[in-house]
Amino acid sequence: RFLITEGMEPWADSAYEDLGEVNMGDPAVLSDFATDTFLRFKAAKTCLILWDHGASWYGGCCRDQTSSNDSLMTDEMRDALTDATGTIGTQVDIIGFDACVMASIEVVYAFEGLCVDFVASESPVAGTGWPYDNVLQWLAGSPSMEPEQLCEVMVSEYVIEYEGSSIDD
């Protein structure tokens, strides 16, 4: 696990905790990560982004190729985040999916009551995903922005990043 700071390189000696190999398709791993992160790094506003190939309500997200392609199914993600929000005592401000086709009504509904805002695509997402460098520059420049504003930045920066590419067709 890493605390990402400006200029930090994601090498083993930069980690604050080494968990070894874990199954990213295991809901207990997601629950543990979210709970640990939100308790360890308390913040007035919170955001959880899940990144990987997405397959909507029928195929889930966060497939772990080293664990027999285990994936987090929608109900497993909901259960994991129900556990995490119950432990931290509040909703997550933003849950986002940097993954294809995760904005189906079934997936969005599964997170009702667990977050204030939800960001995902109902279409394919480019292989390199969201332009985190641009999004984080916005956030660093306006750290008190409201979650809804950050959601708008995420979407607009994605559109700008891939404008004119085949992904925006």
PDB file of C-alpha atoms in Angstrom:
ATOM      1  CA  ARG A   1       0.000   0.000   0.000  1.00  0.00           C
ATOM      2  CA  PHE A   2       1.184   3.458  -0.862  1.00  0.00           C
ATOM      3  CA  LEU A   3       0.495   6.971   0.295  1.00  0.00           C
ATOM      4  CA  ILE A   4       0.838   8.774  -3.008  1.00  0.00           C
ATOM      5  CA  THR A   5       2.601  12.101  -2.708  1.00  0.00           C
ATOM      6  CA  GLU A   6       4.063  14.464  -5.272  1.00  0.00           C
ATOM      7  CA  GLY A   7       7.212  12.997  -6.770  1.00  0.00           C
ATOM      8  CA  MET A   8       6.735   9.590  -5.105  1.00  0.00           C
ATOM      9  CA  GLU A   9       7.794   6.584  -7.148  1.00  0.00           C
ATOM     10  CA  PRO A  10       5.744   3.374  -6.691  1.00  0.00           C
ATOM     11  CA  TRP A  11       8.598   1.096  -5.660  1.00  0.00           C
ATOM     12  CA  ALA A  12       8.520  -1.425  -2.815  1.00  0.00           C
ATOM     13  CA  ASP A  13      10.632   0.791  -0.558  1.00  0.00           C
ATOM     14  CA  SER A  14       8.029   3.604  -0.959  1.00  0.00           C
ATOM     15  CA  ALA A  15       5.180   1.449   0.399  1.00  0.00           C
ATOM     16  CA  TYR A  16       3.941   1.961   3.926  1.00  0.00           C
ATOM     17  CA  GLU A  17       2.716  -1.655   3.983  1.00  0.00           C
ATOM     18  CA  ASP A  18       3.485  -4.742   1.884  1.00  0.00           C
ATOM     19  CA  LEU A  19       0.571  -7.165   1.767  1.00  0.00           C
ATOM     20  CA  GLY A  20       2.229  -9.601  -0.585  1.00  0.00           C
ATOM     21  CA  GLU A  21       0.065 -11.196  -3.266  1.00  0.00           C
ATOM     22  CA  VAL A  22      -3.653 -10.633  -2.648  1.00  0.00           C
ATOM     23  CA  ASN A  23      -6.719 -11.599  -4.657  1.00  0.00           C
ATOM     24  CA  MET A  24      -8.149  -8.334  -5.991  1.00  0.00           C
ATOM     25  CA  GLY A  25     -11.337 -10.250  -6.868  1.00  0.00           C
ATOM     26  CA  ASP A  26     -11.973 -11.030  -3.193  1.00  0.00           C
ATOM     27  CA  PRO A  27     -14.555  -8.724  -1.548  1.00  0.00           C
ATOM     28  CA  ALA A  28     -12.723  -9.034   1.801  1.00  0.00           C
ATOM     29  CA  VAL A  29      -9.664  -7.415   0.171  1.00  0.00           C
ATOM     30  CA  LEU A  30     -11.775  -4.475  -1.059  1.00  0.00           C
ATOM     31  CA  SER A  31     -13.449  -4.070   2.323  1.00  0.00           C
ATOM     32  CA  ASP A  32     -10.096  -4.189   4.124  1.00  0.00           C
ATOM     33  CA  PHE A  33      -8.528  -1.690   1.710  1.00  0.00           C
ATOM     34  CA  ALA A  34     -11.391   0.809   1.933  1.00  0.00           C
ATOM     35  CA  THR A  35     -11.697   0.519   5.711  1.00  0.00           C
ATOM     36  CA  ASP A  36      -7.953   0.788   6.309  1.00  0.00           C
ATOM     37  CA  THR A  37      -7.525   3.705   3.928  1.00  0.00           C
ATOM     38  CA  PHE A  38     -10.457   5.757   5.185  1.00  0.00           C
ATOM     39  CA  LEU A  39      -9.543   5.189   8.839  1.00  0.00           C
ATOM     40  CA  ARG A  40      -5.787   5.646   8.414  1.00  0.00           C
ATOM     41  CA  PHE A  41      -6.038   8.753   6.224  1.00  0.00           C
ATOM     42  CA  LYS A  42      -9.060  10.549   7.655  1.00  0.00           C
ATOM     43  CA  ALA A  43     -10.394  13.204   5.324  1.00  0.00           C
ATOM     44  CA  ALA A  44     -13.382  15.502   5.176  1.00  0.00           C
ATOM     45  CA  LYS A  45     -14.137  14.199   1.665  1.00  0.00           C
ATOM     46  CA  THR A  46     -13.529  10.714   0.324  1.00  0.00           C
ATOM     47  CA  CYS A  47     -13.299   9.048  -3.066  1.00  0.00           C
ATOM     48  CA  LEU A  48     -12.833   5.392  -4.005  1.00  0.00           C
ATOM     49  CA  ILE A  49     -11.916   4.523  -7.592  1.00  0.00           C
ATOM     50  CA  LEU A  50     -12.029   0.928  -8.856  1.00  0.00           C
ATOM     51  CA  TRP A  51      -9.928   0.406 -11.983  1.00  0.00           C
ATOM     52  CA  ASP A  52      -9.827  -2.595 -14.284  1.00  0.00           C
ATOM     53  CA  HIS A  53     -11.792  -4.190 -17.062  1.00  0.00           C
ATOM     54  CA  GLY A  54     -15.479  -3.807 -16.342  1.00  0.00           C
ATOM     55  CA  ALA A  55     -18.322  -6.072 -17.349  1.00  0.00           C
ATOM     56  CA  SER A  56     -21.328  -4.344 -15.785  1.00  0.00           C
ATOM     57  CA  TRP A  57     -23.672  -6.178 -13.419  1.00  0.00           C
ATOM     58  CA  TYR A  58     -23.165  -9.563 -15.071  1.00  0.00           C
ATOM     59  CA  GLY A  59     -19.350  -9.692 -15.033  1.00  0.00           C
ATOM     60  CA  GLY A  60     -18.252  -7.325 -12.316  1.00  0.00           C
ATOM     61  CA  CYS A  61     -14.888  -5.625 -12.116  1.00  0.00           C
ATOM     62  CA  CYS A  62     -11.370  -6.015 -10.716  1.00  0.00           C
ATOM     63  CA  ARG A  63     -10.534  -9.375 -12.280  1.00  0.00           C
ATOM     64  CA  ASP A  64      -7.414 -10.876 -10.717  1.00  0.00           C
ATOM     65  CA  GLN A  65      -5.560 -12.913 -13.320  1.00  0.00           C
ATOM     66  CA  THR A  66      -3.267 -14.412 -10.670  1.00  0.00           C
ATOM     67  CA  SER A  67      -6.269 -15.765  -8.736  1.00  0.00           C
ATOM     68  CA  SER A  68      -8.086 -17.829 -11.387  1.00  0.00           C
ATOM     69  CA  ASN A  69      -9.604 -14.644 -12.912  1.00  0.00           C
ATOM     70  CA  ASP A  70     -11.672 -14.067  -9.784  1.00  0.00           C
ATOM     71  CA  SER A  71     -13.722 -10.876 -10.151  1.00  0.00           C
ATOM     72  CA  LEU A  72     -15.671  -8.662  -7.820  1.00  0.00           C
ATOM     73  CA  MET A  73     -19.306  -9.111  -8.723  1.00  0.00           C
ATOM     74  CA  THR A  74     -21.730  -6.264  -8.077  1.00  0.00           C
ATOM     75  CA  ASP A  75     -23.210  -7.829  -4.934  1.00  0.00           C
ATOM     76  CA  GLU A  76     -19.711  -8.543  -3.589  1.00  0.00           C
ATOM     77  CA  MET A  77     -18.650  -4.925  -4.123  1.00  0.00           C
ATOM     78  CA  ARG A  78     -21.811  -3.712  -2.424  1.00  0.00           C
ATOM     79  CA  ASP A  79     -21.260  -6.036   0.549  1.00  0.00           C
ATOM     80  CA  ALA A  80     -17.599  -5.003   0.842  1.00  0.00           C
ATOM     81  CA  LEU A  81     -18.460  -1.305   0.794  1.00  0.00           C
ATOM     82  CA  THR A  82     -21.385  -1.812   3.161  1.00  0.00           C
ATOM     83  CA  ASP A  83     -18.896  -3.330   5.622  1.00  0.00           C
ATOM     84  CA  ALA A  84     -16.401  -0.502   5.061  1.00  0.00           C
ATOM     85  CA  THR A  85     -18.914   2.344   5.389  1.00  0.00           C
ATOM     86  CA  GLY A  86     -20.398   0.687   8.464  1.00  0.00           C
ATOM     87  CA  THR A  87     -16.965   0.632  10.072  1.00  0.00           C
ATOM     88  CA  ILE A  88     -15.999   4.187   9.088  1.00  0.00           C
ATOM     89  CA  GLY A  89     -19.471   5.440   9.995  1.00  0.00           C
ATOM     90  CA  THR A  90     -20.235   7.408   6.847  1.00  0.00           C
ATOM     91  CA  GLN A  91     -20.868   7.164   3.128  1.00  0.00           C
ATOM     92  CA  VAL A  92     -18.064   7.580   0.613  1.00  0.00           C
ATOM     93  CA  ASP A  93     -18.421  10.898  -1.193  1.00  0.00           C
ATOM     94  CA  ILE A  94     -17.521   9.483  -4.625  1.00  0.00           C
ATOM     95  CA  ILE A  95     -17.369   5.940  -5.911  1.00  0.00           C
ATOM     96  CA  GLY A  96     -15.909   5.796  -9.391  1.00  0.00           C
ATOM     97  CA  PHE A  97     -15.274   3.043 -11.877  1.00  0.00           C
ATOM     98  CA  ASP A  98     -12.393   3.574 -14.277  1.00  0.00           C
ATOM     99  CA  ALA A  99     -13.674   0.551 -16.161  1.00  0.00           C
ATOM    100  CA  CYS A 100     -15.884  -0.214 -19.141  1.00  0.00           C
ATOM    101  CA  VAL A 101     -19.676  -0.401 -18.954  1.00  0.00           C
ATOM    102  CA  MET A 102     -20.007   0.005 -15.186  1.00  0.00           C
ATOM    103  CA  ALA A 103     -22.673   2.739 -15.372  1.00  0.00           C
ATOM    104  CA  SER A 104     -25.589   0.376 -15.910  1.00  0.00           C
ATOM    105  CA  ILE A 105     -28.607   1.135 -13.765  1.00  0.00           C
ATOM    106  CA  GLU A 106     -28.103  -2.190 -11.964  1.00  0.00           C
ATOM    107  CA  VAL A 107     -24.579  -1.243 -10.854  1.00  0.00           C
ATOM    108  CA  VAL A 108     -25.501   2.328  -9.926  1.00  0.00           C
ATOM    109  CA  TYR A 109     -28.463   1.100  -7.876  1.00  0.00           C
ATOM    110  CA  ALA A 110     -26.258  -1.396  -6.018  1.00  0.00           C
ATOM    111  CA  PHE A 111     -24.317   1.511  -4.496  1.00  0.00           C
ATOM    112  CA  GLU A 112     -27.380   3.450  -3.350  1.00  0.00           C
ATOM    113  CA  GLY A 113     -26.809   4.708   0.174  1.00  0.00           C
ATOM    114  CA  LEU A 114     -23.082   3.935   0.091  1.00  0.00           C
ATOM    115  CA  CYS A 115     -21.966   7.063  -1.759  1.00  0.00           C
ATOM    116  CA  VAL A 116     -23.115  10.572  -2.526  1.00  0.00           C
ATOM    117  CA  ASP A 117     -21.849  10.681  -6.122  1.00  0.00           C
ATOM    118  CA  PHE A 118     -21.089   7.934  -8.631  1.00  0.00           C
ATOM    119  CA  VAL A 119     -18.894   8.224 -11.747  1.00  0.00           C
ATOM    120  CA  ALA A 120     -18.683   5.527 -14.409  1.00  0.00           C
ATOM    121  CA  SER A 121     -19.102   4.964 -18.116  1.00  0.00           C
ATOM    122  CA  GLU A 122     -21.885   3.103 -19.850  1.00  0.00           C
ATOM    123  CA  SER A 123     -19.487   2.645 -22.799  1.00  0.00           C
ATOM    124  CA  PRO A 124     -15.968   1.297 -23.249  1.00  0.00           C
ATOM    125  CA  VAL A 125     -13.182   3.173 -21.443  1.00  0.00           C
ATOM    126  CA  ALA A 126      -9.824   3.697 -23.146  1.00  0.00           C
ATOM    127  CA  GLY A 127      -7.133   1.208 -22.150  1.00  0.00           C
ATOM    128  CA  THR A 128      -5.095   3.836 -20.323  1.00  0.00           C
ATOM    129  CA  GLY A 129      -8.151   4.964 -18.362  1.00  0.00           C
ATOM    130  CA  TRP A 130      -8.769   8.281 -16.737  1.00  0.00           C
ATOM    131  CA  PRO A 131      -6.130  11.032 -16.987  1.00  0.00           C
ATOM    132  CA  TYR A 132      -5.292  11.010 -13.274  1.00  0.00           C
ATOM    133  CA  ASP A 133      -2.457  13.503 -13.692  1.00  0.00           C
ATOM    134  CA  ASN A 134      -4.883  16.144 -14.989  1.00  0.00           C
ATOM    135  CA  VAL A 135      -7.602  15.310 -12.471  1.00  0.00           C
ATOM    136  CA  LEU A 136      -5.166  15.484  -9.555  1.00  0.00           C
ATOM    137  CA  GLN A 137      -3.803  18.830 -10.800  1.00  0.00           C
ATOM    138  CA  TRP A 138      -7.340  20.204 -10.575  1.00  0.00           C
ATOM    139  CA  LEU A 139      -7.785  18.741  -7.111  1.00  0.00           C
ATOM    140  CA  ALA A 140      -4.421  20.074  -5.907  1.00  0.00           C
ATOM    141  CA  GLY A 141      -5.351  23.510  -7.242  1.00  0.00           C
ATOM    142  CA  SER A 142      -8.780  23.466  -5.570  1.00  0.00           C
ATOM    143  CA  PRO A 143      -8.549  21.058  -2.628  1.00  0.00           C
ATOM    144  CA  SER A 144     -11.840  22.275  -1.157  1.00  0.00           C
ATOM    145  CA  MET A 145     -13.873  21.524  -4.302  1.00  0.00           C
ATOM    146  CA  GLU A 146     -17.101  19.699  -3.664  1.00  0.00           C
ATOM    147  CA  PRO A 147     -17.398  16.036  -4.688  1.00  0.00           C
ATOM    148  CA  GLU A 148     -19.832  16.910  -7.478  1.00  0.00           C
ATOM    149  CA  GLN A 149     -17.247  19.325  -8.905  1.00  0.00           C
ATOM    150  CA  LEU A 150     -14.554  16.645  -8.802  1.00  0.00           C
ATOM    151  CA  CYS A 151     -16.900  14.285 -10.660  1.00  0.00           C
ATOM    152  CA  GLU A 152     -17.359  16.946 -13.340  1.00  0.00           C
ATOM    153  CA  VAL A 153     -13.574  17.349 -13.593  1.00  0.00           C
ATOM    154  CA  MET A 154     -13.111  13.574 -13.942  1.00  0.00           C
ATOM    155  CA  VAL A 155     -15.584  13.431 -16.808  1.00  0.00           C
ATOM    156  CA  SER A 156     -14.449  16.601 -18.606  1.00  0.00           C
ATOM    157  CA  GLU A 157     -10.753  15.660 -18.368  1.00  0.00           C
ATOM    158  CA  TYR A 158     -11.540  12.206 -19.745  1.00  0.00           C
ATOM    159  CA  VAL A 159     -13.392  13.772 -22.693  1.00  0.00           C
ATOM    160  CA  ILE A 160     -10.502  16.174 -23.363  1.00  0.00           C
ATOM    161  CA  GLU A 161      -7.900  13.368 -23.092  1.00  0.00           C
ATOM    162  CA  TYR A 162      -9.571  11.180 -25.705  1.00  0.00           C
ATOM    163  CA  GLU A 163     -11.155  13.804 -27.959  1.00  0.00           C
ATOM    164  CA  GLY A 164     -10.607  12.843 -31.560  1.00  0.00           C
ATOM    165  CA  SER A 165      -9.571   9.271 -30.721  1.00  0.00           C
ATOM    166  CA  SER A 166     -11.537   6.217 -31.768  1.00  0.00           C
ATOM    167  CA  ILE A 167     -12.693   5.811 -28.143  1.00  0.00           C
ATOM    168  CA  ASP A 168     -14.919   8.913 -28.384  1.00  0.00           C
ATOM    169  CA  ASP A 169     -16.972   7.567 -31.305  1.00  0.00           C
TER     170      ASP A 169
END
